[in-house]
Short mmCIF file of C-alpha atoms and ligand atoms in Angstrom, two decimals:
data_model
loop_
_atom_site.label_atom_id
_atom_site.label_comp_id
_atom_site.label_asym_id
_atom_site.label_seq_id
_atom_site.Cartn_x
_atom_site.Cartn_y
_atom_site.Cartn_z
CA UNK A 20 122.53 32.37 -135.99
CA UNK A 21 120.73 30.07 -138.38
CA UNK A 22 120.02 26.37 -138.96
CA UNK A 23 119.16 25.04 -142.42
CA UNK A 24 117.13 21.81 -142.46
CA UNK A 25 116.97 19.46 -145.44
CA UNK A 26 113.86 17.31 -145.85
CA UNK A 27 114.74 14.25 -147.93
CA UNK A 28 111.14 13.05 -148.16
CA UNK A 29 108.95 13.63 -151.21
CA UNK A 30 106.16 14.45 -148.74
CA UNK A 31 106.33 18.08 -147.71
CA UNK A 32 103.87 17.43 -144.90
CA UNK A 33 105.05 13.93 -144.01
CA UNK A 34 106.63 12.49 -140.91
CA UNK A 35 110.18 13.63 -141.73
CA UNK A 36 108.87 17.18 -142.11
CA UNK A 37 107.04 16.84 -138.79
CA UNK A 38 110.23 15.69 -137.05
CA UNK A 39 112.27 18.50 -138.61
CA UNK A 40 109.65 21.17 -137.91
CA UNK A 41 109.44 20.07 -134.28
CA UNK A 42 113.20 20.47 -133.85
CA UNK A 43 113.14 23.76 -135.81
CA UNK A 44 110.40 25.16 -133.53
CA UNK A 45 112.58 24.42 -130.50
CA UNK A 46 115.50 26.15 -132.21
CA UNK A 47 113.36 29.21 -132.91
CA UNK A 48 112.05 29.27 -129.35
CA UNK A 49 115.70 29.49 -128.35
CA UNK A 50 116.46 32.41 -130.66
CA UNK A 51 117.93 30.59 -133.68
CA UNK A 52 116.69 31.40 -137.20
CA UNK A 53 115.64 28.47 -139.37
CA UNK A 54 115.01 27.49 -142.98
CA UNK A 55 113.47 24.24 -144.24
CA UNK A 56 114.35 23.05 -147.75
CA UNK A 57 112.43 20.17 -149.36
CA UNK A 58 114.56 18.17 -151.79
CA UNK A 59 112.70 14.83 -151.77
CA UNK A 60 110.74 15.46 -154.98
CA UNK A 61 113.63 16.97 -156.94
CA UNK A 62 115.32 15.11 -159.78
CA UNK A 63 118.81 14.79 -158.28
CA UNK A 64 121.35 12.55 -159.96
CA UNK A 65 123.93 10.72 -157.90
CA UNK A 66 127.62 11.58 -157.64
CA UNK A 67 129.51 10.36 -160.72
CA UNK A 68 132.88 10.39 -158.94
CA UNK A 69 134.48 12.84 -161.41
CA UNK A 70 136.38 14.56 -158.56
CA UNK A 71 135.97 17.95 -160.32
CA UNK A 72 134.92 19.48 -156.97
CA UNK A 73 138.10 18.14 -155.35
CA UNK A 74 140.44 19.26 -158.11
CA UNK A 75 139.00 22.75 -158.18
CA UNK A 76 137.47 23.42 -154.74
CA UNK A 77 134.97 26.24 -154.98
CA UNK A 78 131.89 24.97 -153.23
CA UNK A 79 130.14 23.77 -156.39
CA UNK A 80 129.26 20.48 -158.06
CA UNK A 81 129.90 20.45 -161.83
CA UNK A 82 126.26 19.48 -162.39
CA UNK A 83 124.50 22.83 -162.21
CA UNK A 84 121.11 21.70 -163.52
CA UNK A 85 119.47 20.91 -160.18
CA UNK A 86 119.07 22.31 -156.66
CA UNK A 87 122.31 20.92 -155.19
CA UNK A 88 124.60 23.93 -155.66
CA UNK A 89 121.99 26.35 -154.35
CA UNK A 90 121.46 24.14 -151.28
CA UNK A 91 125.23 23.87 -150.69
CA UNK A 92 125.49 27.67 -150.68
CA UNK A 93 122.62 27.98 -148.20
CA UNK A 94 124.07 25.27 -145.95
CA UNK A 95 127.52 26.89 -146.10
CA UNK A 96 126.07 30.18 -144.87
CA UNK A 97 124.26 28.53 -141.96
CA UNK A 98 125.72 27.83 -138.52
CA UNK A 99 123.93 24.49 -138.21
CA UNK A 100 122.58 21.80 -140.55
CA UNK A 101 119.73 19.43 -139.80
CA UNK A 102 119.25 16.44 -142.10
CA UNK A 103 115.97 14.51 -142.23
CA UNK A 104 115.33 11.32 -144.19
CA UNK A 105 112.47 8.85 -144.50
CA UNK A 106 113.48 5.22 -144.18
CA UNK A 107 113.18 3.30 -147.47
CA UNK A 108 114.24 -0.36 -147.44
CA UNK A 109 115.99 -0.04 -144.07
CA UNK A 110 118.15 2.91 -145.13
CA UNK A 111 117.74 6.51 -146.22
CA UNK A 112 115.57 7.29 -149.28
CA UNK A 113 117.54 7.31 -152.54
CA UNK A 114 117.04 10.97 -153.47
CA UNK A 115 118.48 12.03 -150.12
CA UNK A 116 121.48 9.73 -150.61
CA UNK A 117 122.14 11.22 -154.06
CA UNK A 118 121.81 14.73 -152.60
CA UNK A 119 124.11 14.07 -149.65
CA UNK A 120 126.82 12.24 -151.64
CA UNK A 121 127.21 15.24 -153.93
CA UNK A 122 126.72 17.96 -151.31
CA UNK A 123 129.17 16.57 -148.78
CA UNK A 124 131.81 15.67 -151.40
CA UNK A 125 131.79 19.29 -152.51
CA UNK A 126 131.88 20.42 -148.88
CA UNK A 127 134.78 18.07 -148.13
CA UNK A 128 136.84 19.58 -150.96
CA UNK A 129 136.35 23.08 -149.58
CA UNK A 130 136.02 22.40 -145.82
CA UNK A 131 132.68 24.20 -146.06
CA UNK A 132 130.90 22.57 -143.12
CA UNK A 133 133.88 22.22 -140.79
CA UNK A 134 132.96 22.80 -137.11
CA UNK A 135 129.33 23.59 -137.86
CA UNK A 136 126.72 21.99 -135.63
CA UNK A 137 124.68 19.20 -137.25
CA UNK A 138 122.18 16.42 -136.62
CA UNK A 139 120.35 13.77 -138.62
CA UNK A 140 116.80 12.53 -137.99
CA UNK A 141 114.77 9.69 -139.51
CA UNK A 142 111.08 8.94 -140.07
CA UNK A 143 110.14 5.28 -140.15
CA UNK A 144 107.18 2.96 -139.97
CA UNK A 145 108.93 0.12 -138.17
CA UNK A 146 112.52 -0.86 -139.04
CA UNK A 147 115.68 0.76 -140.38
CA UNK A 148 115.73 3.99 -138.40
CA UNK A 149 118.97 3.38 -136.48
CA UNK A 150 120.77 2.53 -139.72
CA UNK A 151 119.37 5.68 -141.34
CA UNK A 152 120.37 7.95 -138.43
CA UNK A 153 123.81 6.35 -138.57
CA UNK A 154 124.04 6.95 -142.34
CA UNK A 155 123.11 10.61 -141.89
CA UNK A 156 125.61 11.10 -139.10
CA UNK A 157 128.40 9.65 -141.25
CA UNK A 158 128.20 12.73 -143.51
CA UNK A 159 128.37 15.05 -140.50
CA UNK A 160 131.26 13.44 -138.65
CA UNK A 161 133.52 13.09 -141.69
CA UNK A 162 132.98 16.82 -142.27
CA UNK A 163 134.31 17.63 -138.77
CA UNK A 164 130.86 18.72 -137.64
CA UNK A 165 129.70 18.65 -134.02
CA UNK A 166 126.55 16.66 -133.15
CA UNK A 167 124.34 17.33 -130.10
CA UNK A 168 122.38 14.50 -128.50
CA UNK A 169 118.74 14.04 -127.54
CA UNK A 170 116.71 11.85 -125.23
CA UNK A 171 116.83 8.95 -127.72
CA UNK A 172 118.34 8.38 -131.15
CA UNK A 173 116.54 10.95 -133.28
CA UNK A 174 113.66 9.17 -135.02
CA UNK A 175 109.87 9.36 -135.27
CA UNK A 176 107.53 6.48 -136.05
CA UNK A 177 104.56 6.54 -138.43
CA UNK A 178 103.45 5.32 -141.85
CA UNK A 179 100.95 7.84 -143.21
CA UNK A 180 101.72 11.57 -143.32
CA UNK A 181 101.26 13.06 -139.86
CA UNK A 182 100.95 9.70 -138.12
CA UNK A 183 104.10 10.50 -136.17
CA UNK A 184 102.04 13.11 -134.29
CA UNK A 185 101.13 10.14 -132.08
CA UNK A 186 104.77 9.35 -131.35
CA UNK A 187 105.08 11.45 -128.19
CA UNK A 188 108.53 10.09 -127.35
CA UNK A 189 109.90 10.73 -130.84
CA UNK A 190 108.59 14.29 -130.88
CA UNK A 191 109.96 14.97 -127.41
CA UNK A 192 113.34 13.80 -128.66
CA UNK A 193 113.08 16.31 -131.54
CA UNK A 194 112.24 19.16 -129.14
CA UNK A 195 115.19 18.28 -126.90
CA UNK A 196 117.48 17.90 -129.92
CA UNK A 197 116.46 21.36 -131.15
CA UNK A 198 117.01 22.93 -127.72
CA UNK A 199 120.38 21.19 -127.31
CA UNK A 200 121.40 22.26 -130.79
CA UNK A 201 120.53 25.89 -129.97
CA UNK A 202 122.54 25.71 -126.74
CA UNK A 203 125.55 24.20 -128.52
CA UNK A 204 125.41 26.83 -131.27
CA UNK A 205 125.40 29.63 -128.70
CA UNK A 206 128.13 27.99 -126.65
CA UNK A 207 130.39 27.59 -129.68
CA UNK A 208 129.79 31.18 -130.80
CA UNK A 209 130.43 32.46 -127.28
CA UNK A 210 133.57 30.41 -126.75
CA UNK A 211 135.17 30.88 -130.17
CA UNK A 212 137.32 33.83 -129.08
CA UNK A 213 138.38 32.39 -125.74
CA UNK A 214 139.01 28.93 -127.19
CA UNK A 215 139.99 29.29 -130.86
CA UNK A 216 139.03 26.34 -133.08
CA UNK A 217 141.85 23.99 -134.11
CA UNK A 218 143.48 24.81 -137.45
CA UNK A 219 142.38 22.61 -140.35
CA UNK A 220 144.70 19.65 -140.87
CA UNK A 221 146.49 19.12 -144.17
CA UNK A 222 144.84 16.10 -145.80
CA UNK A 223 146.66 12.79 -145.56
CA UNK A 224 145.23 10.07 -147.82
CA UNK A 225 146.34 6.48 -147.33
CA UNK A 226 144.70 4.31 -149.94
CA UNK A 227 146.57 1.08 -149.29
CA UNK A 228 147.89 0.83 -152.84
CA UNK A 229 150.99 -1.34 -152.93
C1 FMN B 301 109.70 2.87 -150.96
C2 FMN B 301 109.41 2.84 -149.49
C3 FMN B 301 110.16 2.02 -148.68
C4 FMN B 301 109.94 1.97 -147.30
N1 FMN B 301 110.73 1.18 -146.53
C5 FMN B 301 110.53 1.14 -145.19
C6 FMN B 301 111.37 0.33 -144.37
O1 FMN B 301 112.32 -0.32 -144.80
N2 FMN B 301 111.11 0.30 -143.04
C7 FMN B 301 110.07 1.00 -142.50
O2 FMN B 301 109.87 0.92 -141.28
N3 FMN B 301 109.29 1.81 -143.24
C8 FMN B 301 109.49 1.90 -144.58
N4 FMN B 301 108.71 2.73 -145.35
C9 FMN B 301 107.72 3.60 -144.70
C10 FMN B 301 108.26 5.03 -144.43
O3 FMN B 301 109.52 4.99 -143.80
C11 FMN B 301 107.29 5.79 -143.54
O4 FMN B 301 106.04 5.90 -144.20
C12 FMN B 301 107.80 7.17 -143.18
O5 FMN B 301 106.93 7.74 -142.23
C13 FMN B 301 107.87 8.07 -144.39
O6 FMN B 301 108.25 9.37 -144.00
P1 FMN B 301 107.67 10.66 -144.76
O7 FMN B 301 106.21 10.79 -144.35
O8 FMN B 301 108.48 11.81 -144.30
O9 FMN B 301 107.83 10.42 -146.22
C14 FMN B 301 108.92 2.78 -146.73
C15 FMN B 301 108.16 3.62 -147.56
C16 FMN B 301 108.39 3.66 -148.91
C17 FMN B 301 107.58 4.57 -149.79
#
């Protein structure tokens, strides 16, 4: 079993990476393979709402000139997905938002992430972490993913790279989140035969157009 983590910070050794790596270490200690992908410095355009991925579901965005399609393929292969974002202006950093809008729209069209395990974590100096965790979780829940909990809402505090090392409570939460995620992954794999997953529902769209 494997978890792919996405670091939405431009800092590869920043506080988001520290939070993700702490959770990933706990996953590995519990026998789950991991991969960390840094997207925060990539030039990733936002979704243009062309709906090409919905009209022709195939797990790909029509823009093939950046890392998004490769990341979608790696996330689709994984059993779990961990999203990490730094807080910029009380919400997730813009590159991560652009990445997630495109990735999860493609995934929605193909049901790619359905019933995978997922979690979202934030790195913050002072304010905006709860909003950011909430934003990250919105992508997971609308994709029918299953989210494990931790000892607090998953966030670490710090300004400069590595400062979150001092946030003992935040790092403990990441360790517990990683261990809980590993347990949930094993439980779902173990139980899948005895308790088959529900069949995907045919999409009903009610857009309130009169
Ligand atoms: C453009 C920008 C906006 C930021 N906005 C906030 C903010 O709204 N609230 C906050 O507490 N910290 C804010 N910060 C600080 C970062 O959230 C903090 O440094 C965090 O640890 C960065 O994570 P990283 O090391 O993974 O990049 C901001 C930083 C930048 C560069």
